[in-house]
XYZ file of C-alpha atoms in Angstrom:
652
model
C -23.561 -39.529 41.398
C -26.352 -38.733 43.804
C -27.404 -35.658 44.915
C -28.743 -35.065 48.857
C -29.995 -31.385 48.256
C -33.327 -31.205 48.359
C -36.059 -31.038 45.473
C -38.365 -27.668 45.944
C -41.136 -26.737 44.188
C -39.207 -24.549 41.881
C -37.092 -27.691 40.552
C -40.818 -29.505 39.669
C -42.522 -25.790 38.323
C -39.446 -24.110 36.522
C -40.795 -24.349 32.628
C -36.856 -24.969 31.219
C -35.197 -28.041 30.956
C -31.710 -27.412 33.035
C -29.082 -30.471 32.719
C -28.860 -30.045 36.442
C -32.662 -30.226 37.580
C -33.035 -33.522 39.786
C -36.127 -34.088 38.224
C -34.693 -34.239 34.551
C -35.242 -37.647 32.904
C -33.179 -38.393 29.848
C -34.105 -41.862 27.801
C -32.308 -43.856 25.005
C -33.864 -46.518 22.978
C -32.672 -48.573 20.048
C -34.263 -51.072 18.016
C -33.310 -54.549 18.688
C -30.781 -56.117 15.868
C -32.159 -53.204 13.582
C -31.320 -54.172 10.530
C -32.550 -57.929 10.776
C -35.524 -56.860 12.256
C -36.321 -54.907 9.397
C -35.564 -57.881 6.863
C -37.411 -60.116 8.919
C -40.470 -57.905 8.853
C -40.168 -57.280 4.919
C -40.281 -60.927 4.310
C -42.500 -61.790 7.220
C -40.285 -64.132 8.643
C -40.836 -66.208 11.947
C -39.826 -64.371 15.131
C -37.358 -67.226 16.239
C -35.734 -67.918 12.767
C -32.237 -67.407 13.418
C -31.738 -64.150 10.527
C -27.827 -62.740 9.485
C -28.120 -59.161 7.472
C -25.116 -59.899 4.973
C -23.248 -57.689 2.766
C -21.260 -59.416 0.063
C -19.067 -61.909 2.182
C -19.647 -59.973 5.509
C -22.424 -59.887 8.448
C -23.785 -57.087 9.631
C -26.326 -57.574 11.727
C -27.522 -61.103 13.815
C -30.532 -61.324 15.493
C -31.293 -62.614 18.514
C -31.630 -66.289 17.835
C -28.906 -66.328 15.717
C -26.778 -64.811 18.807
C -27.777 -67.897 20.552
C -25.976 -70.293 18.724
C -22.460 -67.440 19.605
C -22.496 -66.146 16.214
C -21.279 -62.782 15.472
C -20.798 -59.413 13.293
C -18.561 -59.449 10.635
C -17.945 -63.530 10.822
C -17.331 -65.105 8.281
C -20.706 -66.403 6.417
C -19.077 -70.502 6.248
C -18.408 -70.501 10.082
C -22.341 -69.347 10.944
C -23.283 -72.373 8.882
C -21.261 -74.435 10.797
C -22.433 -73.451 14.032
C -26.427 -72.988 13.240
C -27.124 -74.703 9.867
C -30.688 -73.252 9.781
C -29.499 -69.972 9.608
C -31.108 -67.435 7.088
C -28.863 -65.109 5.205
C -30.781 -61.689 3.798
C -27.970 -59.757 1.573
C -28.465 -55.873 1.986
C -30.806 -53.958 -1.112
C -28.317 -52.916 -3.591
C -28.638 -50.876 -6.721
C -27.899 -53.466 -9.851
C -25.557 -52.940 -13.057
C -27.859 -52.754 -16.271
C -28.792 -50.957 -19.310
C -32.116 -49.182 -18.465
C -34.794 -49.445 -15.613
C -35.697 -52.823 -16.444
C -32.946 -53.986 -15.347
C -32.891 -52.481 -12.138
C -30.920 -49.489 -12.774
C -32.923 -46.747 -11.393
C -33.942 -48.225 -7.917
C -32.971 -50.004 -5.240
C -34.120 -53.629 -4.671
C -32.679 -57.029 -3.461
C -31.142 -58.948 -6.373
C -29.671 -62.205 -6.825
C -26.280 -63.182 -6.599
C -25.054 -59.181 -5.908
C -21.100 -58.724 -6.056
C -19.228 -55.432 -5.725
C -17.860 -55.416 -9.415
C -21.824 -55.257 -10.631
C -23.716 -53.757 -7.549
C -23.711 -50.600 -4.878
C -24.795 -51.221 -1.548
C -27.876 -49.133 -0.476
C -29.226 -48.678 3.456
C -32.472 -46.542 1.771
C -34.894 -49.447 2.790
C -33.227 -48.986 6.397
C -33.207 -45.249 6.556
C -37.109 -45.425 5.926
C -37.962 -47.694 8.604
C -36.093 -45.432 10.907
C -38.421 -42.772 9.779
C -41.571 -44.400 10.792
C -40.055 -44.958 13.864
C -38.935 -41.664 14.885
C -42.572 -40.301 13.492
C -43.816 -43.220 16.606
C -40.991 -41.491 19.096
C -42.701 -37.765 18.274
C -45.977 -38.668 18.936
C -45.354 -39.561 22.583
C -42.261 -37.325 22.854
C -41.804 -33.566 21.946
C -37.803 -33.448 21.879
C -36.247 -36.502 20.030
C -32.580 -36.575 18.834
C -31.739 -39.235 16.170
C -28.162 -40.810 16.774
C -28.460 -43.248 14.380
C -30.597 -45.297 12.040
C -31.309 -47.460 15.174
C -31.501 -45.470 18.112
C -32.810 -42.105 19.821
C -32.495 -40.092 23.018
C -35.956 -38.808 24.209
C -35.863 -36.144 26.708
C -38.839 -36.694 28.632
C -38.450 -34.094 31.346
C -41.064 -31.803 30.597
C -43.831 -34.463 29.899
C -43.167 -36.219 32.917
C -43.238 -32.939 35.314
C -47.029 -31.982 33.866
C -47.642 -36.162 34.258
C -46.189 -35.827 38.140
C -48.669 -32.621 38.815
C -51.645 -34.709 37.457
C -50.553 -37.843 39.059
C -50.221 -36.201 42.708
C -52.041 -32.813 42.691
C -50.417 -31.917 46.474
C -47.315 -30.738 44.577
C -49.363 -28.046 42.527
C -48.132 -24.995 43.985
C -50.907 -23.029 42.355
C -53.772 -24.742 44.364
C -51.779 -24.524 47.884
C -52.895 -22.163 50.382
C -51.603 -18.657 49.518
C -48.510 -17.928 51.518
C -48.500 -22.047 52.652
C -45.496 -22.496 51.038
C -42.732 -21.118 48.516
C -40.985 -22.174 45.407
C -37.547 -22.941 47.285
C -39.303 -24.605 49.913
C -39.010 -29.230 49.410
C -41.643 -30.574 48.270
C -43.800 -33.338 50.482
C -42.484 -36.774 51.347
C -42.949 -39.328 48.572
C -46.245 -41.244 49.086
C -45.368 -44.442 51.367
C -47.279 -46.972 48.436
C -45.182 -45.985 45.857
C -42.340 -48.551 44.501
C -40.410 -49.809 41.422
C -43.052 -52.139 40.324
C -44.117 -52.478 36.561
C -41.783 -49.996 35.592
C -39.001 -52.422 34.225
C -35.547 -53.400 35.598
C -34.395 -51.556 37.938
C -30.535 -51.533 38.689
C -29.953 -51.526 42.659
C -28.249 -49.791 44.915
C -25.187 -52.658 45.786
C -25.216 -54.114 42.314
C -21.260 -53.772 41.723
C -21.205 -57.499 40.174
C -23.398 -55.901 37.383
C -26.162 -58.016 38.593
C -29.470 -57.074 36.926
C -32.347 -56.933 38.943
C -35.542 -56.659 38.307
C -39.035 -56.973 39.231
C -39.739 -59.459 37.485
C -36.826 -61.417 38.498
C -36.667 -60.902 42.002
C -39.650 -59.541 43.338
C -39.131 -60.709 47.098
C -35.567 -58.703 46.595
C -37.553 -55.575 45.632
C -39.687 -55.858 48.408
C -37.171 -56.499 50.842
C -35.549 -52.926 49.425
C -39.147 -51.252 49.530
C -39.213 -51.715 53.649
C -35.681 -50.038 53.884
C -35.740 -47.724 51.273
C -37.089 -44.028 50.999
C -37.853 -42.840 47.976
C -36.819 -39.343 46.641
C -39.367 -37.527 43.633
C -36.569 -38.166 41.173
C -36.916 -42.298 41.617
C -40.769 -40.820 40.975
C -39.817 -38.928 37.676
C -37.713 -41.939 36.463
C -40.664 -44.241 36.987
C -43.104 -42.013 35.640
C -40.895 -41.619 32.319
C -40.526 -45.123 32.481
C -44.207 -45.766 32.033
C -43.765 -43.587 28.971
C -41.277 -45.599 27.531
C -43.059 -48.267 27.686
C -46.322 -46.911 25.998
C -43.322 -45.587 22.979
C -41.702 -49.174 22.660
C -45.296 -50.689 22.643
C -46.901 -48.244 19.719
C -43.704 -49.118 17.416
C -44.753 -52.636 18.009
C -47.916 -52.328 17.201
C -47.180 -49.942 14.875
C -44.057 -51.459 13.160
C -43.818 -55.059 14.928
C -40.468 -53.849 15.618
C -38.970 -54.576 19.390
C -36.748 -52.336 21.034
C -34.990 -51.178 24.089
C -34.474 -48.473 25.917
C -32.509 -47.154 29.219
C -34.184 -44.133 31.311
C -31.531 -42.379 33.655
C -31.066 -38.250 34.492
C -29.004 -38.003 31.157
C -27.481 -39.446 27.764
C -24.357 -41.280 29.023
C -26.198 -43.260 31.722
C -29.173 -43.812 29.671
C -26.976 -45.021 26.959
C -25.396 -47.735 28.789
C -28.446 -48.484 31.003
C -30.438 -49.450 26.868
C -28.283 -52.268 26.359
C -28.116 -53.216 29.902
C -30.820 -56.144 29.080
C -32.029 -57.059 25.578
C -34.045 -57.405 23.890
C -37.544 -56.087 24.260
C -36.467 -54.454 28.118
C -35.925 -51.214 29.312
C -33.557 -50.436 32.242
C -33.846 -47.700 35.092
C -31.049 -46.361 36.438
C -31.901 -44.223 39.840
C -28.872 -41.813 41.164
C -28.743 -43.882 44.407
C -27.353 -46.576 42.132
C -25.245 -44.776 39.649
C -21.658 -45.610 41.796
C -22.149 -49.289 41.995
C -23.210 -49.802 38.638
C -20.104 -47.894 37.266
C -17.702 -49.344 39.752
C -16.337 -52.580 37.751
C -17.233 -51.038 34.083
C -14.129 -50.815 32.000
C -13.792 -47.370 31.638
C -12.754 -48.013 27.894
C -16.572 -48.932 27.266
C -17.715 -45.317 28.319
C -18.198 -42.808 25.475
C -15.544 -40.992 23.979
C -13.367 -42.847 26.401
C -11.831 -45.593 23.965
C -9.249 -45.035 21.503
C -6.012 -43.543 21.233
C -7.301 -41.373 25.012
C -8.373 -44.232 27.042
C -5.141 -46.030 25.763
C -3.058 -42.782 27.306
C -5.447 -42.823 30.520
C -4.566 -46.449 31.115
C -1.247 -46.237 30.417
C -0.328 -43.178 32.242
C -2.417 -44.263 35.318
C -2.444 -48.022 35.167
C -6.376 -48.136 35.807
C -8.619 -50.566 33.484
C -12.073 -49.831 35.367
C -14.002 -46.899 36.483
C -13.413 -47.411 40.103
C -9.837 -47.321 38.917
C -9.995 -44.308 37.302
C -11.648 -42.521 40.349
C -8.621 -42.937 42.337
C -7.272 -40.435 40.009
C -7.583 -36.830 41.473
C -8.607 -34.069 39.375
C -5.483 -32.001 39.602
C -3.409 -35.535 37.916
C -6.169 -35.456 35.057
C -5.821 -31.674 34.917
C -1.736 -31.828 34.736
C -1.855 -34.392 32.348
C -4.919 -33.211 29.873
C -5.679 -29.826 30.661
C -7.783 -27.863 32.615
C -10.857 -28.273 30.401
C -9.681 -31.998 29.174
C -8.887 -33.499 33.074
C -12.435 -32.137 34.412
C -14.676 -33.626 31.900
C -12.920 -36.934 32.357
C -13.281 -36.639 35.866
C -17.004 -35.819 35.622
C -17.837 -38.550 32.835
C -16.244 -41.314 35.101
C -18.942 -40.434 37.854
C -21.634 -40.577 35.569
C -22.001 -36.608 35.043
C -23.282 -35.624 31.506
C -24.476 -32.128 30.495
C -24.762 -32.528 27.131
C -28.626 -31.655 25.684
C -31.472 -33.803 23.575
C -30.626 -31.990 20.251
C -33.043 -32.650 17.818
C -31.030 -32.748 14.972
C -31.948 -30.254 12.021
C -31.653 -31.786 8.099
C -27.760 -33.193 7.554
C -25.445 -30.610 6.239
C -24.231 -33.197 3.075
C -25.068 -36.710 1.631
C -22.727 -38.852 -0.055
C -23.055 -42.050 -2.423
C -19.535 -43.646 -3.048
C -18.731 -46.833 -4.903
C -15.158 -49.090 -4.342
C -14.135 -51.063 -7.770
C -12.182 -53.799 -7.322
C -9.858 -53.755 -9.021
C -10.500 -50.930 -10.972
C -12.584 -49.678 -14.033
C -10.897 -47.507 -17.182
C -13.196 -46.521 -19.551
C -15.844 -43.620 -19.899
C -18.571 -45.961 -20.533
C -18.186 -47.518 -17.042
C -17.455 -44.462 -15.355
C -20.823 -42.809 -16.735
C -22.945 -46.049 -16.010
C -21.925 -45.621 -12.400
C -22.560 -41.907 -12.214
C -26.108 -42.818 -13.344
C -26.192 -45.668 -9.812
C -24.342 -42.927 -8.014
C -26.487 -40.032 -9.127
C -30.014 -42.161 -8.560
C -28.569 -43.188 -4.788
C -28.542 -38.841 -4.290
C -31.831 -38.096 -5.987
C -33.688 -40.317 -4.008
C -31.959 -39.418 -1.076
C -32.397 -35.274 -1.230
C -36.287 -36.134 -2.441
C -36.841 -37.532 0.480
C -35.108 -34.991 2.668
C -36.913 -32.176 0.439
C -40.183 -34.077 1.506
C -39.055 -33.937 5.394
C -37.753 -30.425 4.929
C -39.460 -28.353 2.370
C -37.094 -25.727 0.962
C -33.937 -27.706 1.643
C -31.043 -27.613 -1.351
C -27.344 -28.381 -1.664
C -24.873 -25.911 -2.757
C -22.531 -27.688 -4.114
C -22.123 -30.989 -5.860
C -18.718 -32.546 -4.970
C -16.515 -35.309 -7.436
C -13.929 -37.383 -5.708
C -12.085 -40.134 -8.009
C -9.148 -42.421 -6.649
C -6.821 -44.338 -8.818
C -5.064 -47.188 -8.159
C -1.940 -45.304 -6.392
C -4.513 -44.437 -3.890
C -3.845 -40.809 -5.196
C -7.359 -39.070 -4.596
C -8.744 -35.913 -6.274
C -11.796 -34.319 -6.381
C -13.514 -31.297 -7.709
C -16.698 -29.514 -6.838
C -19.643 -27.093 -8.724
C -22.331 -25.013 -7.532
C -25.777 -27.402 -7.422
C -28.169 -25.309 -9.768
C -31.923 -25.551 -8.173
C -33.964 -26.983 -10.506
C -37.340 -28.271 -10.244
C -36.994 -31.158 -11.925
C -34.637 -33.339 -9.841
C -33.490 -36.224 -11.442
C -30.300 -38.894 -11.848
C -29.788 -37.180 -15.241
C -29.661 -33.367 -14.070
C -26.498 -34.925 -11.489
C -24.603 -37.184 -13.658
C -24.704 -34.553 -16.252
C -22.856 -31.787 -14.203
C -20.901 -35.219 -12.420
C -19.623 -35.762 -15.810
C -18.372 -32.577 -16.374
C -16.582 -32.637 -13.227
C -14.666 -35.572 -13.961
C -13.957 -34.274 -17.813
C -12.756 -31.162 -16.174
C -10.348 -33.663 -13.772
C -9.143 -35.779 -16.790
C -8.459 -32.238 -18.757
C -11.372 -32.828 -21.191
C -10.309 -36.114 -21.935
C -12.792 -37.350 -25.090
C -15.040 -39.833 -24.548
C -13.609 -42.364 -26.794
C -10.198 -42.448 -25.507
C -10.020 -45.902 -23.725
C -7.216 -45.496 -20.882
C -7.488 -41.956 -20.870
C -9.083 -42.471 -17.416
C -6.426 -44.542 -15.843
C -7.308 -47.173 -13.041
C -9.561 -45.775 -11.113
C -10.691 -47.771 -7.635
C -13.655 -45.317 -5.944
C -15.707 -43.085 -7.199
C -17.930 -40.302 -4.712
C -20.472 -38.368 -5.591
C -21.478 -35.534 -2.679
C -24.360 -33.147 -1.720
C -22.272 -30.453 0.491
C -23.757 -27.227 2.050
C -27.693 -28.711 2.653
C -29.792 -25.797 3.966
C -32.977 -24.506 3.688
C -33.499 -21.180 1.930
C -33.247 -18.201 4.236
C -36.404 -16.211 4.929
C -35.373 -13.582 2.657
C -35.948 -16.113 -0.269
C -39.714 -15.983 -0.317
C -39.953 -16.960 -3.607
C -37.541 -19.755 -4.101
C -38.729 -21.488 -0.774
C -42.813 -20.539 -1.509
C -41.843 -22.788 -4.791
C -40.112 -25.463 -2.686
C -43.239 -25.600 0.038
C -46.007 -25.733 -3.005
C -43.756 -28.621 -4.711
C -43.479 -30.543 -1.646
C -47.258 -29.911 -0.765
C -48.472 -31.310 -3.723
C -46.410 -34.511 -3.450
C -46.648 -34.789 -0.006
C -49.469 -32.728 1.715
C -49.934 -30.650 4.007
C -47.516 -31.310 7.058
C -48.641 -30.536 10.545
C -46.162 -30.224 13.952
C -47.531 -31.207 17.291
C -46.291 -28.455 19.981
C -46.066 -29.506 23.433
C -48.052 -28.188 26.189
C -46.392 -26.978 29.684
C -49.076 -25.707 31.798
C -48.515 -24.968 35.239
C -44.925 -24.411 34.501
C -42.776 -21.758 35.948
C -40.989 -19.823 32.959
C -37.849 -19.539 33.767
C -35.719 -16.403 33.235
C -32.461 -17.095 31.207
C -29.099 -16.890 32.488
C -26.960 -13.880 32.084
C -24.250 -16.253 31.967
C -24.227 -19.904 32.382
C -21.737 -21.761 34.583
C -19.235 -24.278 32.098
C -20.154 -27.321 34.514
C -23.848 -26.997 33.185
C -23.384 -26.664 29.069
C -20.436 -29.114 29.482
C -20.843 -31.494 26.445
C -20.703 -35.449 26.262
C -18.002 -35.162 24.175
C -13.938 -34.035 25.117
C -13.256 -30.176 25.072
C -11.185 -29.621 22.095
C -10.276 -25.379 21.748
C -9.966 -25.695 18.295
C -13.615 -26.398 17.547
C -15.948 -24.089 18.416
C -19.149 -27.114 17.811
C -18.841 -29.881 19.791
C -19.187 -33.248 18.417
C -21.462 -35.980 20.513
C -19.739 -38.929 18.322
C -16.758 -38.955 16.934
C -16.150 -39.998 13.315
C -14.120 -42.869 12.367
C -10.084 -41.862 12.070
C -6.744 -43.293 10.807
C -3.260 -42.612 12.883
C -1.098 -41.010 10.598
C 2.713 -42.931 11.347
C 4.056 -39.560 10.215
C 3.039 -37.029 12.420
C 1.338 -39.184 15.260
C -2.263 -37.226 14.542
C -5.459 -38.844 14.407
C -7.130 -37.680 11.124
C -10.769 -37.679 11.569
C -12.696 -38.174 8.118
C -14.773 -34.789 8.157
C -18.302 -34.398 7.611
C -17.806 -33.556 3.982
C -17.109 -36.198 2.962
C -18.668 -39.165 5.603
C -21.780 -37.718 6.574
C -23.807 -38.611 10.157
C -25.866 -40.805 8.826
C -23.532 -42.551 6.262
C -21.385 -43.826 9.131
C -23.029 -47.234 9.474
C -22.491 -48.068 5.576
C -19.252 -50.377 5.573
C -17.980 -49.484 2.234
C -18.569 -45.587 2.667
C -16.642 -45.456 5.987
C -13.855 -47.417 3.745
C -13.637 -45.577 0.645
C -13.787 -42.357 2.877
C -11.101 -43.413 4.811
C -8.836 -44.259 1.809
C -9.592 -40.763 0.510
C -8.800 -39.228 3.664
C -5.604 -40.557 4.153
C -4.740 -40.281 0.842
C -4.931 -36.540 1.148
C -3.679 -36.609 4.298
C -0.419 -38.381 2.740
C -0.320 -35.891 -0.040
C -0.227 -32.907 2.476
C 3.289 -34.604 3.365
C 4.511 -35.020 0.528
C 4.035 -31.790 -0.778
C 5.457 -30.189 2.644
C 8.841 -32.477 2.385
C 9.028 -31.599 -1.411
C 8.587 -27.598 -0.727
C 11.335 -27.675 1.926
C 13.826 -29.657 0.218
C 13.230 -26.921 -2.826
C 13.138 -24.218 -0.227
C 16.748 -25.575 0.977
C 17.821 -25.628 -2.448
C 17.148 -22.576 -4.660
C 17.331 -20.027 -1.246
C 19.151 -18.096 -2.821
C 17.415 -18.055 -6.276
C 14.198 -16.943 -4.610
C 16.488 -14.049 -3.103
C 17.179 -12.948 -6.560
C 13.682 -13.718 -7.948
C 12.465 -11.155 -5.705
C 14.443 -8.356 -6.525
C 13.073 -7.749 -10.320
C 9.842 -7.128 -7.970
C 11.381 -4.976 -5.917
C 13.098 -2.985 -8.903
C 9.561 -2.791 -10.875
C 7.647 -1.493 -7.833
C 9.870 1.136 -7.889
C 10.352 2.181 -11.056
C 6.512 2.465 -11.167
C 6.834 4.970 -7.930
C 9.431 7.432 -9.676
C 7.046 7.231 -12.799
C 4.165 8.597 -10.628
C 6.529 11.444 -9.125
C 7.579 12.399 -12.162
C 3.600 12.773 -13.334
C 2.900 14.477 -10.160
C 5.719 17.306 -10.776
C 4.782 17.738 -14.025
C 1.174 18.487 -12.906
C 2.465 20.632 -10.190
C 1.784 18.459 -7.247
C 3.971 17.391 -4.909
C 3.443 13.696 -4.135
C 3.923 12.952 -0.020
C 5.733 9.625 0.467
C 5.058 7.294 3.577
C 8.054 8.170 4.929
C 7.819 11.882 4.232
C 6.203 12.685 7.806
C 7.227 16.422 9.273
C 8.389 16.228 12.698
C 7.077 18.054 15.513
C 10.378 20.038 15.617
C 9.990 21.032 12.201
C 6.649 21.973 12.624
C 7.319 24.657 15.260
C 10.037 25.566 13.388
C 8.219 26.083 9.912
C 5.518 27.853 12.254
C-alpha cells in the first residue's frame, strides 16, 4: 500500500538498497510463450504462424496466435487441429536411442517420430537461449535473479537513483548551498511537466474492474488524471526504470528477436503480477497510489505462495475468495489461526508488502537427468545404453556450468532406480575430478552403482535386473573449490580459459551515493521473505517445489532439491519421475515405522532379555580391570566411588 511519509534526500543518496526505500524499483520480465518463441526463431518461422511446443502427445507451450483460436497447455494435440487446422507442431529436442554418434547418441537434436520407449526429452536448446538472454539483462542491469528459464527480476534501484540525479540535478545534495538543506529534509516538488507518457501501461488509481489503462489506450483519460494528480519522486523512479525496461526488452529483440514482458512495481510480488498484466510485447507500471484497487477483486489464490493446501485453509476457515476478502481478516484471526510469524506475512502479502531481495542466484547446488520407461526395461544392455543418454544429458550440462563458473565440481554422483512396485532405491559415490569429463567417465562409476544395487549381478544374467520403470542419474553437492584449493581451482580457471576465454564482470558504478552504515540489527518486517515463515528451515524458499499429500499422515511432501533441482522444474517428465520417487520413499518410511512397532509390540520382552547378556559382559569386563588394577597395586576409583564432604572432614 502507499506510503504518505515523505521522501528526503537521504532516501535518494543512501548507497544500499533497503526493501523499504520509497524510491526502490523492483522489475520482472519474462519472455513471451518462451519456448515457442525459441522454436520459431530456430526454424525462422513467420511471426503470426500459429506454433504448439509438443512433447510426445502433450503441449507445452502455445504462442500467441495459436492462443487466438482458445487453444491451450497440455490439450490434447487432435483437439488443436480441430480448432486451428494450420497449426504447427515443433516436438521438444530429445536425445535418440542408437548404437554410436551417428545415430544421434551423443547429442541432442530434433528427430523424427520421437517416443518415450526410444528417446529422452532434453530442454538444453532452451536453457541456452535463456543464457543469451540473461547475458542482454546484465548489460543494462547490475543485479539480475533468474527464476526460471523464462523470466527474471531486475532490481533497478540503484541505476535509476544515479539516472534521477542526472536527469534533475536540483536533487544533488552535493551541489546545494552548504547548510541549504539536510539529508532528512524532502526533497523538491516533482517538476509540474512530468507525466506517465511513453513509459507503458500504467494501472490507475480506481481500476478495481482490473481495467488496463494505458497511454496508448486512453490518452485523454491520462490527461484528465495529469490535471488532478500530483506526482510523488517514486511515480518518477518507476518511470525512470521503466524507460530502462524498455531499452532491456528492445536489445533482446534486436539481439535475440525474442519479445517479452515485463512489470515494474517497488518489489517482486507486485512486479510479478503487474508482467503478465498485458501480453505480449508490454510492460506494466504499477505506482503505490494504485496498489489497493488493483488487488481489490484478485483472487487471493492467484497471489504467490497463496494457493494450495494454505489458501484452501484461508478460504475455508474465513470464507473469503478475493483479496478485499481477505483484508477483512484482522491480524490477530491470521495470527490465532497460523502463528505469529505465519498470520503477519499473510497479512502483509495481501496488501501488496514484499521484502524479499533480487538474489542473483549463485551456480545450482545439483543437476539431474532422469528417464521414465514405459513399461519397463530388464536387461543390462538397456540399462547401460541409457546410462550412456543419461550420462551425455550431465556432461553437457556441468561443461557448460564449468564454462559459467570456472572451478565448479560435484561431490557426489547419485543412482536412483524404480521398479515396477514403484519401490525406489538409490545409491550414491564421491564424483572423482577429472580433467577429462566425459559420458564414459559417468556411466562407468553409474554402472557400478547400480551393480553394487543389484549385489554384483553379472552382466549376462537377463532378469537379474527386474522391471525397472525410471532411471536418475544426479550431480549433488555443486560448488566451487574453496580458496584454499589454489591448485585444483588454478587448473579449473586455465581449462576453462582456454575453451572459453578470458571472462570479464561489469561492476556497477554508484557515485554520489551515500554509503550507508549497516544495521546492528535489522527489524523482521524488513528481511521478511516472499515466501511463508516455516521455523524449521533456516533458508527460505522464494518458490516452492512441486509436492504430493501423503493420505497417511496428512503432510505435504515436498520433492527436495536433491533430487528435482531449480531449474529442472519445468521438465514434465523430471517433475514426474521425481515425484514417483518421492513418494515412494515417503511410503516406505511408513511401512517400515508400522512394521518396527508391530515387532516392537511383539518381542518386548525378548529385547528385555537381549539386553541383559550386554549388561552381564560390560561387567564382567569392569571386575577384569579391578582385578588388573589390584594386582598392579592401584586402586581403581569407580563413578560412584565419590567421598563425601562428611567423610572428608572426617578423614582430615
Amino acid at each position: 500500500m502507499s506510503s504518505t511519509a515523505p521522501i528526503t534526500y537521504r532516501h535518494l543518496h543512501n548507497a544500499g538498497t533497503s526493501v523499504t526505500n520509497p524510491l526502490r524499483v523492483i522489475a520482472h520480465c519474462d519472455i513471451d510463450a518462451a519456448y515457442a518463441q525459441f522454436e520459431m526463431s530456430r526454424l525462422s518461422l513467420p511471426r503470426d504462424l500459429p506454433v504448439a511446443v509438443q512433447q510426445w502427445q502433450g503441449l507445452i507451450a502455445i504462442n500467441y496466435p495459436a492462443r487466438a483460436f482458445g487453444i491451450t497447455r497440455h490439450e490434447k494435440i487432435e483437439d488443436a487441429k480441430k480448432k486451428c487446422p494450420n497449426i504447427r507442431f515443433v516436438h521438444v529436442a530429445t536425445y535418440k536411442v542408437g548404437s554410436g554418434e551417428e545415430e544421434g547418441e551423443s547429442e541432442v537434436g530434433y528427430w523424427e517420430n520421437a517416443r518415450p520407449e526410444t528417446h529422452k526429452v532434453s530442454l538444453d536448446p532452451y536453457r541456452r537461449e535463456s543464457l543469451k538472454i540473461l547475458k542482454v539483462f546484465s548489460e543494462h542491469c547490475p543485479t539480475i535473479e533468474k527464476a526460471s528459464i523464462d523470466e527474471a527480476f531486475l532490481d533497478l534501484t540503484l541505476p535509476v537513483r544515479q539516472l534521477l540525479l542526472e536527469r534533475y540535478p536540483q536533487l544533488d545534495f552535493e551541489k546545494r548551498p552548504e547548510g541549504s538543506v539536510k539529508l532528512d529534509d524532502p526533497l523538491p516538488p516533482v517538476p509540474s511537466d512530468w507525466s506517465w507518457e511513453g513509459k507503458g501501461n500504467v494501472i490507475r488509481k480506481g481500476s478495481a474492474e482490473k481495467r488496463k489503462l494505458g497511454v496508448d489506450d486512453v490518452p485523454e483519460e491520462i490527461e484528465k488524471q495529469k490535471e488532478r494528480e500530483t506526482y510523488t519522486w517514486t511515480d518518477v523512479a518507476l518511470g525512470l526504470g521503466a524507460e530502462m525496461m524498455q531499452r532491456c526488452r528492445q536489445a533482446v529483440y534486436d539481439e535475440l528477436q525474442y519479445t517479452c514482458s515485463a512489470g515494474i512495481a517497488q518489489n517482486k510480488l507486485l512486479s510479478k503480477l503487474c508482467s503478465g498484466w498485458k501480453k505480449p510485447n508490454e510492460q506494466t507500471i504499477l505506482p503505490p497510489d494504485a496498489i489497493a484497487d488493483f488487488l481489490r477483486p484478485l483472487n487471493f489464490q492467484k497471489l504467490r505462495n497463496l494457493g494450495g493446501k494454505r489458501g484452501d485453509e484461508i478460504a475455508k476457515e474465513f470464507d473469503v475468495a478475493t483479496v478485499g476478502d481477505v483484508w477483512t481478516i484482522s491480524l490477530d484471526e491470521l495470527q490465532k489461526r497460523f502463528g505469529e510469524e505465519g498470520g503477519m506475512w499473510i497479512w502483509q502479502v495481501v496488501r501488496g508488502v514484499d521484502h524479499s531481495e533480487v538474489t542473483p542466484k549463485v551456480q545450482t547446488k545439483s543437476m539431474l537427468s532422469s528417464k521414465n520407461f514405459r513399461p519397463y526395461i530388464t536387461t543390462w544392455e538397456q540399462v547401460l545404453h541409457w546410462f550412456r543418454v543419461l550420462s551425455t544429458d550431465l556432461a553437457a550440462r556441468l561443461t557448460e556450468s564449468i564454462s559459467l563458473s570456472p572451478g565448479l565440481w560435484p561431490k557426489t554422483l547419485v543412482l536412483h532406480a524404480r521398479n515396477s512396485t514403484y519401490t525406489t532405491k538409490s545409491k550414491q559415490a564421491p564424483f572423482s575430478y577429472t580433467s577429462n569429463l566425459s559420458p564414459e567417465y559417468i556411466t562407468k562409476l553409474a554402472e557400478k552403482l547400480m551393480r553394487d544395487l543389484q549385489g554384483e549381478k553379472k552382466k549376462g544374467e537377463e532378469g537379474g535386473l527386474g522391471k525397472i520403470t525410471n532411471l536418475s542419474l544426479a550431480f549433488n553437492g555443486l560448488e566451487r573449490m574453496e580458496a584454499g584449493q589454489k591448485g585444483i581451482e588454478g587448473f579449473f580457471g586455465k581449462a576453462t580459459d582456454r575453451m572459453n576465454g578470458d571472462s570479464n564482470k561489469k561492476e556497477s558504478s554508484s557515485k554520489n551515493l551515500v554509503e550507508e552504515s549497516p544495521p546492528s540489527k535489522k527489524r523482521k518486517l524488513e528481511t521478511s521473505s516472499s515466501s511463508p515463515p516455516n521455523p524449521t528451515k533456516k533458508k527460505k524458499k522464494t518458490e516452492r517445489k512441486p509436492f504430493f499429500l501423503c493420505p497417511e499422515c496428512g503432510k505435504e511432501v515436498e520433492i527436495p532439491s536433491s533430487v528435482l533441482p531449480d531449474e529442472m522444474v519445468g521438465d514434465a517428465e523430471a517433475v514426474q519421475a521425481a515425484l514417483t520417487a518421492v513418494k515412494a520413499e515417503h511410503e516406505d518410511y511408513h511401512f517400515a515405522k508400522k512394521l518396527h512397532e508391530n515387532e516392537f509390540r511383539r518381542g518386548r520382552g525378548e529385547e528385555e532379555e537381549e539386553v541383559k547378556p550386554k549388561k552381564t559382559k560390560k561387567k564382567e569386563r569392569e571386575r577384569k580391570d579391578e582385578e588388573r588394577e589390584e594386582r598392579s597395586g592401584k586402586k581403581r576409583k569407580k563413578p560412584g566411588d565419590q567421598m563425601s564432604l562428611k567423610g572428608f572432614f572426617q578423614k582430615a
